[in-house]
mmCIF file of C-alpha atoms in Angstrom:
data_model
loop_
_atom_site.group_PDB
_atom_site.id
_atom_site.type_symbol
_atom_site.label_atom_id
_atom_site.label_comp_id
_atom_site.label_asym_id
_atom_site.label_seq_id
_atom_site.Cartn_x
_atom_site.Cartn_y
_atom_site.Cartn_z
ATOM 1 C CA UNK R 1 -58.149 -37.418 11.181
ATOM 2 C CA UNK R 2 -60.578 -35.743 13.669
ATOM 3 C CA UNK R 3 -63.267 -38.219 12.954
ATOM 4 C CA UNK R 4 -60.870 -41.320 13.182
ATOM 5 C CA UNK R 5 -59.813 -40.071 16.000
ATOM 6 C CA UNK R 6 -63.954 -40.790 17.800
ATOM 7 C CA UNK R 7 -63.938 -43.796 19.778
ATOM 8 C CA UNK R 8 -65.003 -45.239 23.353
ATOM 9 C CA UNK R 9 -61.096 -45.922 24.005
ATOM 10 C CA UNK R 10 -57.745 -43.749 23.597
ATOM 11 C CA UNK R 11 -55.930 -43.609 20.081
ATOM 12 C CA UNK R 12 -52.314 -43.762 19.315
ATOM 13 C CA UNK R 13 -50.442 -43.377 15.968
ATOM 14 C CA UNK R 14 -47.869 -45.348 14.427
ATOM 15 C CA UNK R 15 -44.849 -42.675 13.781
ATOM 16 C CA UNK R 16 -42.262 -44.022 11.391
ATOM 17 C CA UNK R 17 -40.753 -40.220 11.002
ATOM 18 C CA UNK R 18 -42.169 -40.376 7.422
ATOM 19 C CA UNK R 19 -43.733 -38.004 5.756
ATOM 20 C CA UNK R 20 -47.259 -39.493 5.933
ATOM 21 C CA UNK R 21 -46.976 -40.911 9.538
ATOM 22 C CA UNK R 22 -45.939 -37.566 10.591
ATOM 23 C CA UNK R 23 -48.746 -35.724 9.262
ATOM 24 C CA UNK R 24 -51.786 -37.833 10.851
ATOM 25 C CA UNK R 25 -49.524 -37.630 14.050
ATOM 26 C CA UNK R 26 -49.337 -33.433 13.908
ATOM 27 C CA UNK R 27 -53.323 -33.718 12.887
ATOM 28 C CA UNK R 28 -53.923 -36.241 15.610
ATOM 29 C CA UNK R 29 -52.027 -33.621 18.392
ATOM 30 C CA UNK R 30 -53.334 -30.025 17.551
ATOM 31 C CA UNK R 31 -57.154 -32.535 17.684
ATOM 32 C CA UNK R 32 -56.287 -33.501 20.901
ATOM 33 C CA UNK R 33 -56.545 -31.904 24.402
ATOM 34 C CA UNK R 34 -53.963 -34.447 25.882
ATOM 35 C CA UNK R 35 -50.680 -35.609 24.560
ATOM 36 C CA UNK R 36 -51.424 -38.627 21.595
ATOM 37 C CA UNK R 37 -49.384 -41.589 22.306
ATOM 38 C CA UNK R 38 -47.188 -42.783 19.276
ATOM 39 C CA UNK R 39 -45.119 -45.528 18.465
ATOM 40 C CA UNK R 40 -41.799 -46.707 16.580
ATOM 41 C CA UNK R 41 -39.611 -49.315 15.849
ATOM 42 C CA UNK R 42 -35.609 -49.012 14.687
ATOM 43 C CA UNK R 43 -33.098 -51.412 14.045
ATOM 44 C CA UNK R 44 -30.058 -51.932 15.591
ATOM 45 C CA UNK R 45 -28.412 -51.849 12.103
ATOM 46 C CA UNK R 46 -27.892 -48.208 11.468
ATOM 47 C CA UNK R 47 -28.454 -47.650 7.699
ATOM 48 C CA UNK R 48 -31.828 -48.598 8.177
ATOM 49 C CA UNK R 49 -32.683 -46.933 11.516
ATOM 50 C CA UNK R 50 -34.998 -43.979 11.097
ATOM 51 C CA UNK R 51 -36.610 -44.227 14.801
ATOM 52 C CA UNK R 52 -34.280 -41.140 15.627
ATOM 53 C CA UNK R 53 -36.346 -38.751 13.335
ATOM 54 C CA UNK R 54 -39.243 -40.043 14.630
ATOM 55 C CA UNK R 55 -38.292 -38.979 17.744
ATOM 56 C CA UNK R 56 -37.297 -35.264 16.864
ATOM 57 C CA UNK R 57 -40.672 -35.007 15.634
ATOM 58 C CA UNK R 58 -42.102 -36.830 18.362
ATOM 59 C CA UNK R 59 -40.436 -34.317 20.501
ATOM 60 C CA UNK R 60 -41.366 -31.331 18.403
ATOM 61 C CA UNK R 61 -45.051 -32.454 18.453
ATOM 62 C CA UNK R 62 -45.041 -32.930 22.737
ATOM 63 C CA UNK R 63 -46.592 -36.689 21.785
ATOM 64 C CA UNK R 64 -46.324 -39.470 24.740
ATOM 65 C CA UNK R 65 -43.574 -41.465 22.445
ATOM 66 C CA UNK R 66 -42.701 -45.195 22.737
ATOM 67 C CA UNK R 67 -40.198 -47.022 20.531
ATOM 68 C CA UNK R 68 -38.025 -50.317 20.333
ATOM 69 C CA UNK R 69 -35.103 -50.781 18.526
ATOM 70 C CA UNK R 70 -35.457 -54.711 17.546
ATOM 71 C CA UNK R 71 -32.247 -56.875 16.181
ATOM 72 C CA UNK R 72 -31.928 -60.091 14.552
ATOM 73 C CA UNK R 73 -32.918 -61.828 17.753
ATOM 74 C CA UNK R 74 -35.864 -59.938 17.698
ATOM 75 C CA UNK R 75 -36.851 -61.065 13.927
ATOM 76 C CA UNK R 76 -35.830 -65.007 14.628
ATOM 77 C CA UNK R 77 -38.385 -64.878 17.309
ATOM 78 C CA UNK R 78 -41.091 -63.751 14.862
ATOM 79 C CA UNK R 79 -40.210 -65.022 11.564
ATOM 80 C CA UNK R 80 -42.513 -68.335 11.522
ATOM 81 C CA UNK R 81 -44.844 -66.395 12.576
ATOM 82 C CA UNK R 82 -45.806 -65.422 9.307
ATOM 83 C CA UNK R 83 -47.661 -68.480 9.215
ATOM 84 C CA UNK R 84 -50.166 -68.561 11.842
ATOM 85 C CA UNK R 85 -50.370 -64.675 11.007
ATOM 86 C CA UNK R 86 -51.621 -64.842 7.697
ATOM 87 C CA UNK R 87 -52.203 -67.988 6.318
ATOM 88 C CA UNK R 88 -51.196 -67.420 2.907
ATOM 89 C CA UNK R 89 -47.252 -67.333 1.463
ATOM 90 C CA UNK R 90 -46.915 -63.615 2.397
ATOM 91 C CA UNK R 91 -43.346 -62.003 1.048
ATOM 92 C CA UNK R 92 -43.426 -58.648 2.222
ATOM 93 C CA UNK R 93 -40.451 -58.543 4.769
ATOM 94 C CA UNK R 94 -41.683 -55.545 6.518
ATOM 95 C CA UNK R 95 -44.859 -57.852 8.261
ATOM 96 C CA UNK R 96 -41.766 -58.687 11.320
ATOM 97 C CA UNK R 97 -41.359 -54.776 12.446
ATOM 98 C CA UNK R 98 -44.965 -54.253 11.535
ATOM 99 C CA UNK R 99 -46.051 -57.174 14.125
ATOM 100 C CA UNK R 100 -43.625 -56.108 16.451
ATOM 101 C CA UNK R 101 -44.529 -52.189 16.582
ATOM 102 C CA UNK R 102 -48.395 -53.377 16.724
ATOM 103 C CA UNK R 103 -47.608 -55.123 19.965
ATOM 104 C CA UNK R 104 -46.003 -52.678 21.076
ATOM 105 C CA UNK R 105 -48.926 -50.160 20.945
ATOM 106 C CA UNK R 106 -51.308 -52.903 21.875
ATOM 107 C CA UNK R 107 -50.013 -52.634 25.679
ATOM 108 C CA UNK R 108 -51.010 -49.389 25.668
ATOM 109 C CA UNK R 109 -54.124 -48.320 23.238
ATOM 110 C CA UNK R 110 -56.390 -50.374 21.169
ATOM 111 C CA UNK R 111 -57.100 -48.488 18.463
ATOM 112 C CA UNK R 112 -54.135 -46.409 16.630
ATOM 113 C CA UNK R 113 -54.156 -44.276 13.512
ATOM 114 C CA UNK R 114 -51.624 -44.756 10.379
ATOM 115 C CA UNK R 115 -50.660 -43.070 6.975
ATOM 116 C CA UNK R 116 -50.973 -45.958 5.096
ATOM 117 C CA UNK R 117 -52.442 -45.192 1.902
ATOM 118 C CA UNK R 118 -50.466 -41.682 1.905
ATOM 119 C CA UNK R 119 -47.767 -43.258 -0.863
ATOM 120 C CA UNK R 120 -50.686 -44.396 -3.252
ATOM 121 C CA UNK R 121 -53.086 -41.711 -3.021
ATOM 122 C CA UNK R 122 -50.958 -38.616 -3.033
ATOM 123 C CA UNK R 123 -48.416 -40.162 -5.770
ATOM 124 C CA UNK R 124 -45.063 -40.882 -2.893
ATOM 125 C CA UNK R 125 -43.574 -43.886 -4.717
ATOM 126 C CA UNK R 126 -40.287 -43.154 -6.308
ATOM 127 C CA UNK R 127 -41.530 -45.604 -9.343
ATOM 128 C CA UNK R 128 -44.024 -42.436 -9.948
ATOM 129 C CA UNK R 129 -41.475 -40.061 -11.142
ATOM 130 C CA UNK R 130 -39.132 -43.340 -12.526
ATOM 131 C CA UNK R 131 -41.942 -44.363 -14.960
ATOM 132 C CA UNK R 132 -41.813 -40.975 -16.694
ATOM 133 C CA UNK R 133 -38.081 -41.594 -16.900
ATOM 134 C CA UNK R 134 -38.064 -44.829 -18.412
ATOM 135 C CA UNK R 135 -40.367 -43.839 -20.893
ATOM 136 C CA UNK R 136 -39.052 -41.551 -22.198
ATOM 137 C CA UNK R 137 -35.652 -43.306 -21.801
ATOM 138 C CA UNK R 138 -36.644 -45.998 -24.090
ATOM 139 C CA UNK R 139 -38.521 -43.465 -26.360
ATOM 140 C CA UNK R 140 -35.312 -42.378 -27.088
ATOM 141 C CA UNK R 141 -32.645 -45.619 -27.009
ATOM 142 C CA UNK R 142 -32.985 -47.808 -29.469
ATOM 143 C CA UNK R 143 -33.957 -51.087 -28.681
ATOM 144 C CA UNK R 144 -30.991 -52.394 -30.100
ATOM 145 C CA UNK R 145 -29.005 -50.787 -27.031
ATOM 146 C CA UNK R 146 -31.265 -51.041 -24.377
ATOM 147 C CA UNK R 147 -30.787 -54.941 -24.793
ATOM 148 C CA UNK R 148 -27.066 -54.648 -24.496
ATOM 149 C CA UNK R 149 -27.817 -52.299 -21.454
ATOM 150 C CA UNK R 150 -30.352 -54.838 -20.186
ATOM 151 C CA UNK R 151 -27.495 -57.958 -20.125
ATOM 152 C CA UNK R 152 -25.232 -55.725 -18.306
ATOM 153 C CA UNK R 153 -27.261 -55.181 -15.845
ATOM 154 C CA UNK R 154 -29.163 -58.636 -15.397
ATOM 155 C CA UNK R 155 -25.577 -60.042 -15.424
ATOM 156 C CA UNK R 156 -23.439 -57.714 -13.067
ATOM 157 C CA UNK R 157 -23.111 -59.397 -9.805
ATOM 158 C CA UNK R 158 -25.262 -58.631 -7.555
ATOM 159 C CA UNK R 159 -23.046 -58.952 -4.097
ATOM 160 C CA UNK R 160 -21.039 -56.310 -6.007
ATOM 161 C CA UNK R 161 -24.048 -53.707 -6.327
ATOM 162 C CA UNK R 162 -25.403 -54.120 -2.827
ATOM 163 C CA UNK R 163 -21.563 -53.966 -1.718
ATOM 164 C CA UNK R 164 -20.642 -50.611 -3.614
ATOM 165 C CA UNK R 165 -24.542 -49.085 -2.567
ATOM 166 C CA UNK R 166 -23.626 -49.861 1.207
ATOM 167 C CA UNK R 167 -22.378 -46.075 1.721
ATOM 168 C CA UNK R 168 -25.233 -44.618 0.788
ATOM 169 C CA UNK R 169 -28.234 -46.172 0.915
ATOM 170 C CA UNK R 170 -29.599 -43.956 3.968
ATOM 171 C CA UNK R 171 -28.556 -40.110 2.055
ATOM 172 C CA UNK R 172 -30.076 -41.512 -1.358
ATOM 173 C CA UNK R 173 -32.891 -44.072 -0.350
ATOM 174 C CA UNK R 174 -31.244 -46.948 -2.255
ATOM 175 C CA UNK R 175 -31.585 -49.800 0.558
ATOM 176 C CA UNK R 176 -32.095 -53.256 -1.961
ATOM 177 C CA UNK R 177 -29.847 -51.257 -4.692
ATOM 178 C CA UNK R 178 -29.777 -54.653 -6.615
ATOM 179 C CA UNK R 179 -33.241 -55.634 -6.675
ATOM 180 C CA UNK R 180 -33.866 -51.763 -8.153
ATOM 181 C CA UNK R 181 -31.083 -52.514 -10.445
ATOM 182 C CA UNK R 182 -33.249 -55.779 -11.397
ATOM 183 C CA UNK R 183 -36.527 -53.732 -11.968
ATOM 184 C CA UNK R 184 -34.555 -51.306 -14.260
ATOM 185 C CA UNK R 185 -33.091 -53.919 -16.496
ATOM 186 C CA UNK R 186 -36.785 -55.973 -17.018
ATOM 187 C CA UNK R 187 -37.928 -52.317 -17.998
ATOM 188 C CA UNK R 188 -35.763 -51.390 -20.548
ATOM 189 C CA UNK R 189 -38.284 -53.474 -22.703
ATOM 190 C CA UNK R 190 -41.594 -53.550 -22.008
ATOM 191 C CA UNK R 191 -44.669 -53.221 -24.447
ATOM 192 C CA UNK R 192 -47.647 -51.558 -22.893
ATOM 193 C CA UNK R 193 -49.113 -49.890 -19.430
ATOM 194 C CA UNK R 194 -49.792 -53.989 -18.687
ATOM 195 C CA UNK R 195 -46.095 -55.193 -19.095
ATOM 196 C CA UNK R 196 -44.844 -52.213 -17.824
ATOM 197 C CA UNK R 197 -46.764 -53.474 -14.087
ATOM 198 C CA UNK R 198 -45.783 -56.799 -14.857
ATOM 199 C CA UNK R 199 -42.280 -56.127 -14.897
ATOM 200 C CA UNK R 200 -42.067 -53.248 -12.003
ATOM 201 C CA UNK R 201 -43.016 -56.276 -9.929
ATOM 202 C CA UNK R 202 -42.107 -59.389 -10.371
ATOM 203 C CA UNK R 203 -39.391 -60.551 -8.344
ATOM 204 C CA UNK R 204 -38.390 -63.647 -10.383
ATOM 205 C CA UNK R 205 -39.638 -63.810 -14.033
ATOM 206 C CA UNK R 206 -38.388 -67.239 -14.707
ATOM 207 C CA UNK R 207 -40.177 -68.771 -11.938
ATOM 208 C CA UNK R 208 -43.256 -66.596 -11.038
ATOM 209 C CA UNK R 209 -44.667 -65.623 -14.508
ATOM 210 C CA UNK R 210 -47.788 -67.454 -13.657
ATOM 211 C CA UNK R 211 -49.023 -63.912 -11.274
ATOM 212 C CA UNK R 212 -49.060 -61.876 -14.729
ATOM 213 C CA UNK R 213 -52.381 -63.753 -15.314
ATOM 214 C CA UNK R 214 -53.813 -61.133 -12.748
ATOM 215 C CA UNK R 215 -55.713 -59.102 -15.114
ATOM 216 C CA UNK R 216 -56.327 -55.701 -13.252
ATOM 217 C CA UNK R 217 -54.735 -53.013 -15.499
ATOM 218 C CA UNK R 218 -55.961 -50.218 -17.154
ATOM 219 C CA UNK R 219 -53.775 -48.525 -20.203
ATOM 220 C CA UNK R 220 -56.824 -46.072 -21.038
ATOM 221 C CA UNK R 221 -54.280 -43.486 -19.387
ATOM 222 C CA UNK R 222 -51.014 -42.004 -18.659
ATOM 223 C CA UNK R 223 -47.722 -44.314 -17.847
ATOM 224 C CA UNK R 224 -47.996 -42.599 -14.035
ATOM 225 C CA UNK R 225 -51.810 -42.742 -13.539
ATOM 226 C CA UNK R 226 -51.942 -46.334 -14.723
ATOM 227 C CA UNK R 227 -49.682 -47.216 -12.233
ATOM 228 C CA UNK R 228 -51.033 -45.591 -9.530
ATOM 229 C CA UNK R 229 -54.636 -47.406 -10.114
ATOM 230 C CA UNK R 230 -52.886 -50.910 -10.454
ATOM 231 C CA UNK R 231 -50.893 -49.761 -7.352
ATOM 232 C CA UNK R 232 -54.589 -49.019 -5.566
ATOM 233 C CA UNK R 233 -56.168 -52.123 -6.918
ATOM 234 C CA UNK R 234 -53.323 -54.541 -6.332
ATOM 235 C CA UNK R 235 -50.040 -53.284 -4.048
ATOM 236 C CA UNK R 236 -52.390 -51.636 -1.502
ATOM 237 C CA UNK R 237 -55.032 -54.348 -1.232
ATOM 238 C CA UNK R 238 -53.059 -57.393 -1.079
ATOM 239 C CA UNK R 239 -49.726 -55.882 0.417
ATOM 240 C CA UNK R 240 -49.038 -53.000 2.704
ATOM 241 C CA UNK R 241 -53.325 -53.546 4.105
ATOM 242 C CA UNK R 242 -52.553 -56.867 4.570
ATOM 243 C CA UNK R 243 -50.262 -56.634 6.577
ATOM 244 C CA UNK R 244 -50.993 -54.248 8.675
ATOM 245 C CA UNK R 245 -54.465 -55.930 9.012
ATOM 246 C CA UNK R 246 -53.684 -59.024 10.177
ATOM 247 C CA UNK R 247 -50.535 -57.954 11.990
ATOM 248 C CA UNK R 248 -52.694 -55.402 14.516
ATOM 249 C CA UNK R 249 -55.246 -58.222 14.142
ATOM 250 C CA UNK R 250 -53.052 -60.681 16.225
ATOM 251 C CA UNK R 251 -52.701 -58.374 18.735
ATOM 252 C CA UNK R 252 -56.053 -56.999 18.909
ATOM 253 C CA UNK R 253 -55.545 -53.646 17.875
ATOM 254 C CA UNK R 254 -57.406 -52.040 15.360
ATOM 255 C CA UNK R 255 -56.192 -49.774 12.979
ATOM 256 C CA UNK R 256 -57.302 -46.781 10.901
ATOM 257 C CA UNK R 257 -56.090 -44.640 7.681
ATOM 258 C CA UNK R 258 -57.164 -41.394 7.427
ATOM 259 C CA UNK R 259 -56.066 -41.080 3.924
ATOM 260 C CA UNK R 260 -57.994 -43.553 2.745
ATOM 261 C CA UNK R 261 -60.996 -41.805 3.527
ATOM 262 C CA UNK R 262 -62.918 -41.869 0.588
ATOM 263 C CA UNK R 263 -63.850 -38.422 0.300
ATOM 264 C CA UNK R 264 -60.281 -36.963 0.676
ATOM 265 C CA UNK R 265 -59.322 -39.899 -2.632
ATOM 266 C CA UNK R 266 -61.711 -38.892 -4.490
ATOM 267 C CA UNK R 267 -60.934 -35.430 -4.478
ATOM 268 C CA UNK R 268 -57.186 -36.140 -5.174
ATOM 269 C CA UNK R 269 -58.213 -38.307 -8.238
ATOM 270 C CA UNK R 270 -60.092 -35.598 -9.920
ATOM 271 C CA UNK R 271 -56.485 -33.270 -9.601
ATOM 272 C CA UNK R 272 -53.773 -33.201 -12.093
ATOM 273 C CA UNK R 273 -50.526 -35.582 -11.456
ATOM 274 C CA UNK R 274 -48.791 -32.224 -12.407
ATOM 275 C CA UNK R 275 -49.601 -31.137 -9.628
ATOM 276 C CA UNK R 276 -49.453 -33.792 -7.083
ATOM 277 C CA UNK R 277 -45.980 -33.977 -7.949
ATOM 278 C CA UNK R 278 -45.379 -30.438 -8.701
ATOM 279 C CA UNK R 279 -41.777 -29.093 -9.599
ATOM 280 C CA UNK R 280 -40.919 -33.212 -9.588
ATOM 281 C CA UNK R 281 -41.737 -33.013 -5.718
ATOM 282 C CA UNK R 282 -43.031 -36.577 -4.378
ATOM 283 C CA UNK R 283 -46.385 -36.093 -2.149
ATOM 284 C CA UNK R 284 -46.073 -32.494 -2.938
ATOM 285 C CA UNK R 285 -49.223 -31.443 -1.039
ATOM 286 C CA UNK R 286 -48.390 -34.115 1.587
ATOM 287 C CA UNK R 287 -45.067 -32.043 2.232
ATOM 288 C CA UNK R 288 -46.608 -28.850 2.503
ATOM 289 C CA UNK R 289 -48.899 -29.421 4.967
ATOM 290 C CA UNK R 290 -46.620 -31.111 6.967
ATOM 291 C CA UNK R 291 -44.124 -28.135 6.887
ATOM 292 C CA UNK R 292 -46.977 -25.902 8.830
ATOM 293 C CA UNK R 293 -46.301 -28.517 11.734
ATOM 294 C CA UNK R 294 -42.766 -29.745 11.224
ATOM 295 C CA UNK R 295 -40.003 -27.937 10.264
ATOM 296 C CA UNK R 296 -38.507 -29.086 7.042
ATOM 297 C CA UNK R 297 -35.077 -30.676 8.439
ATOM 298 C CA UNK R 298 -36.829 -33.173 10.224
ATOM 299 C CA UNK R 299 -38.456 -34.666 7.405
ATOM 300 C CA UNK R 300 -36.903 -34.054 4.023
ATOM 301 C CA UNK R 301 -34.954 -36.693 3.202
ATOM 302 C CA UNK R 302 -34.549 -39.906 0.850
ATOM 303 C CA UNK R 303 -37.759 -42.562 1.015
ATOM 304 C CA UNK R 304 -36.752 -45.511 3.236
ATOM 305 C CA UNK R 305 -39.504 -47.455 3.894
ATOM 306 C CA UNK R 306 -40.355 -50.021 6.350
ATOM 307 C CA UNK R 307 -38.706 -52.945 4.509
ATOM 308 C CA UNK R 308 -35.885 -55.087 6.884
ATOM 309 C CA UNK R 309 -32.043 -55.324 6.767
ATOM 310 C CA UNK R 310 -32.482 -58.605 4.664
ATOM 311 C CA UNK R 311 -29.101 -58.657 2.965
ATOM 312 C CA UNK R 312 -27.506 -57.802 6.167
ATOM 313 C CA UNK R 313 -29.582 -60.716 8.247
ATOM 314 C CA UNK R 314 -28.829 -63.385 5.755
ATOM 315 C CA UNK R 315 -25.509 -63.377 6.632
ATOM 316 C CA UNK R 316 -26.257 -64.250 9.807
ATOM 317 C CA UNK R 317 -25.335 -68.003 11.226
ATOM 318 C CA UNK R 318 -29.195 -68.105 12.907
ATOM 319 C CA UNK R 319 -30.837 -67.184 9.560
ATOM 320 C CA UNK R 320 -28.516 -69.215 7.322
ATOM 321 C CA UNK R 321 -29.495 -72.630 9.436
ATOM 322 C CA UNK R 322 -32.933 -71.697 9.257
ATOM 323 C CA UNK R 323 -32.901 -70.902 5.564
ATOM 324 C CA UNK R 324 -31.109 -74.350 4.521
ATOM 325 C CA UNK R 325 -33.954 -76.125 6.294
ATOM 326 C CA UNK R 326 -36.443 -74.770 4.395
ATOM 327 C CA UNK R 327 -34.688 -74.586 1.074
ATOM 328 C CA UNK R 328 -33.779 -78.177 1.144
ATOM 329 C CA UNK R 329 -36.596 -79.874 2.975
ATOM 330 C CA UNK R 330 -39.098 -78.404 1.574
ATOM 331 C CA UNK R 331 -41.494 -79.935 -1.331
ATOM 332 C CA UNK R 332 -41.383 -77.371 -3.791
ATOM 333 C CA UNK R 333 -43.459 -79.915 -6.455
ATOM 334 C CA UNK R 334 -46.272 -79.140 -4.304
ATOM 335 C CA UNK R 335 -46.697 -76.001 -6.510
ATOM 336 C CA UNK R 336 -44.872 -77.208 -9.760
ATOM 337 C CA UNK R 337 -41.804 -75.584 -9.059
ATOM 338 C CA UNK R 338 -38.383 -77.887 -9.910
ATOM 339 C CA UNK R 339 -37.409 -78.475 -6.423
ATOM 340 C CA UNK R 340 -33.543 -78.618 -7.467
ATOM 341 C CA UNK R 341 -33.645 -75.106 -9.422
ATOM 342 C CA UNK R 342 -35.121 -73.402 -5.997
ATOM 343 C CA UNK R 343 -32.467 -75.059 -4.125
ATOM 344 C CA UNK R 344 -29.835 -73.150 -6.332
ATOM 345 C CA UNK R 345 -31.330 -69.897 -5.436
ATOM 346 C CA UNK R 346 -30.379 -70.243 -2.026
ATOM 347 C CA UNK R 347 -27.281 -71.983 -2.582
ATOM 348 C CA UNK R 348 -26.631 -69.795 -5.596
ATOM 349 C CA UNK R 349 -26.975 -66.025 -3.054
ATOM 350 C CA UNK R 350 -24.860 -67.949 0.024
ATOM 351 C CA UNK R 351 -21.827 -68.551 -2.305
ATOM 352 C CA UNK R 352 -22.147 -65.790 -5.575
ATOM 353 C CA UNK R 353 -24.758 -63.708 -4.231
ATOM 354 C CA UNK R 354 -25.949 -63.980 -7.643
ATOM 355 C CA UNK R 355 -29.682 -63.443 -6.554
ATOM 356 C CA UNK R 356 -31.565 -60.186 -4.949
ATOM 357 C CA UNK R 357 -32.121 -60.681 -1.178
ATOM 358 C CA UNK R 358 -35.746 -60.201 -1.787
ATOM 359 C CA UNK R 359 -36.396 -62.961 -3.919
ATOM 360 C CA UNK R 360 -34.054 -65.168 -1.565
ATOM 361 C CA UNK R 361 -36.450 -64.305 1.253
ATOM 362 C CA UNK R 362 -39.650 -64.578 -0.737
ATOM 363 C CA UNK R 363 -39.430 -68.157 -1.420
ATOM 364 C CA UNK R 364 -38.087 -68.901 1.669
ATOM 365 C CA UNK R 365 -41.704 -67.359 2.926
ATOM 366 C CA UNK R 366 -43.425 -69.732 0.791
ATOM 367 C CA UNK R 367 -41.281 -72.578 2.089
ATOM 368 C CA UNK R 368 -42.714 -72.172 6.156
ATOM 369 C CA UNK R 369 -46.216 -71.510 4.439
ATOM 370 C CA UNK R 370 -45.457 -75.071 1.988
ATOM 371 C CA UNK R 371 -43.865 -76.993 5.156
ATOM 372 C CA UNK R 372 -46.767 -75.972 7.356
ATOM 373 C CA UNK R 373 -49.379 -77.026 5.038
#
């Protein structure tokens, strides 16, 4: 952190309250003779607001701390965007608060530091500790019933989930309860390290089995490690950097991730998963460190994530219009895909809700990027 922090111009830090966020932010303030500026967004929609333990740590720290709450306005101001931002179909819902907080800080700093890289490095995905579970789940079930288990799930309605999950997706982490639902029921059969990726991932396996071509896996380990290399040679890569890259990018601010240093991930590698995730303890060593800055209230709590409201915004009238344009104009044969079986996704969630939000929104992404091209 102190040599990220070496530049001709002052440094900020991005400060989601999380665990990793909150560590390069304590680093970044006991390195610096002046208060560090940070920065956060919230949402107006409650459940997924987590700007308010951002600021108790903010506060704890003494940091110079800027946030905006944003609201649907906010995102239907930004959401074509993703076009001239990236200029590829790019799904990952969380690019809207991600462009938003970067220009934010880019009225005040041009360089800021992040904890991106945290999550991969230092084992903090929940789907770290699930793949242990689910092997040795189906080490145990036999097949026979993990199909039957697999049809109940893949067939329970999906309004229904995300419905009964409402009241407590912020105390467990379970925001998108029936896209996880989803993920479980493709892994109650899988056949190697390779499928097991495959099907952690996919959002739609009838339509988008043409990405398990990508051929980056490794099954000359453990379940967890395998993951955690596809996770550093695929998710990071061409998701969460992404993102942030090109996001800062378009408002010229740079940005840097201390744990990505290579020195600090190559010394993690060489250590045990046992005990990166001692005692079943995500980002074990992550949390301890913290705690010598921040007490533990302020940041032990379920994983949120940065991901938006979506099953909340596509209710809304704004989103729906927008949505039916691009469903039903676009020209889906443009990339072999049966133009009347995407239009039934769409039409499918607004009356059944009998598809995740996140798939919903993910071909609507490719739709601008389609319609624009």
């Amino acid at each position: 952190v102190k040599k990220l922090m070496i530049a001709d111009v002052e440094i900020g830090c991005f400060l989601s309250g999380g665990i990793d966020s909150s560590l390069v932010a304590s680093l970044m303030q006991k390195n610096s003779m002046k208060k560090i500026k940070t920065f956060t967004i919230g949402f107006k929609e409650k459940q997924f607001d987590e700007s308010q333990y951002a600021k108790k740590i903010a506060n704890h720290l003494g940091t110079d701390h800027h946030e905006m709450i944003i609201s649907i306005d906010d995102m239907m101001e930004n959401i074509e965007n993703v076009y001239d931002i990236y200029d590829e179909p790019f799904g990952d819902s969380s690019f809207l608060p991600t462009n938003i907080v970067s220009k934010l800080a880019s009225k005040s700093v041009k360089v800021v530091l992040s904890g991106d890289g945290g999550d991969e490095v230092f084992l903090g995905y929940n789907r770290y500790l699930f793949a242990k579970k689910i092997q040795r789940f189906n080490n145990y079930i036999p097949l026979g019933i993990r199909k039957i288990l697999k049809s109940l799930l893949t067939n329970f309605p999906i309004g229904i989930l995300d419905y009964m999950s409402k009241p407590f997706e912020k105390k467990l982490g379970i925001q998108g309860f029936s896209h996880k639902i989803q993920k479980i029921a493709n892994l109650m059969e899988y056949n190697d390290h390779i499928d097991f990726y495959k099907k952690l991932n996919l959002i739609d396996n009838k339509n988008l089995e043409f990405l398990t071509n990508y051929k980056i896996f490794d099954e000359d380990r453990d379940l967890i490690s395998s993951t955690q290399l596809n996770d550093i040679n695929y998710y990071l890569p061409n998701d969460i950097l992404t993102k942030v890259d090109r996001a800062s990018m378009n408002n010229s601010l740079e940005v840097r991730s201390p744990f990505l240093d290579s020195t600090i991930a190559k010394y993690i590698f060489k250590i045990s998963n046992k005990y990166k995730m001692k005692n079943g303890i995500l980002k074990y060593f992550l949390k301890k460190s913290l705690n010598d800055f921040v007490p533990k209230k302020y940041f032990d709590r379920p994983k949120m994530g940065f991901a938006i409201p979506l099953d909340i915004w596509l209710k809304k009238k704004k989103i729906i219009k927008l949505f039916d344009d691009i469903y039903n104009t676009t020209d889906w044969e443009q990339i072999s895909m049966n133009s009347t079986s995407i239009k039934k996704i769409w039409s499918g969630y607004k009356s059944y809700k009998n598809h995740t939000p996140t798939s919903v929104w993910n071909y609507a992404m490719a739709g601008i990027w389609l319609k624009r091209n």
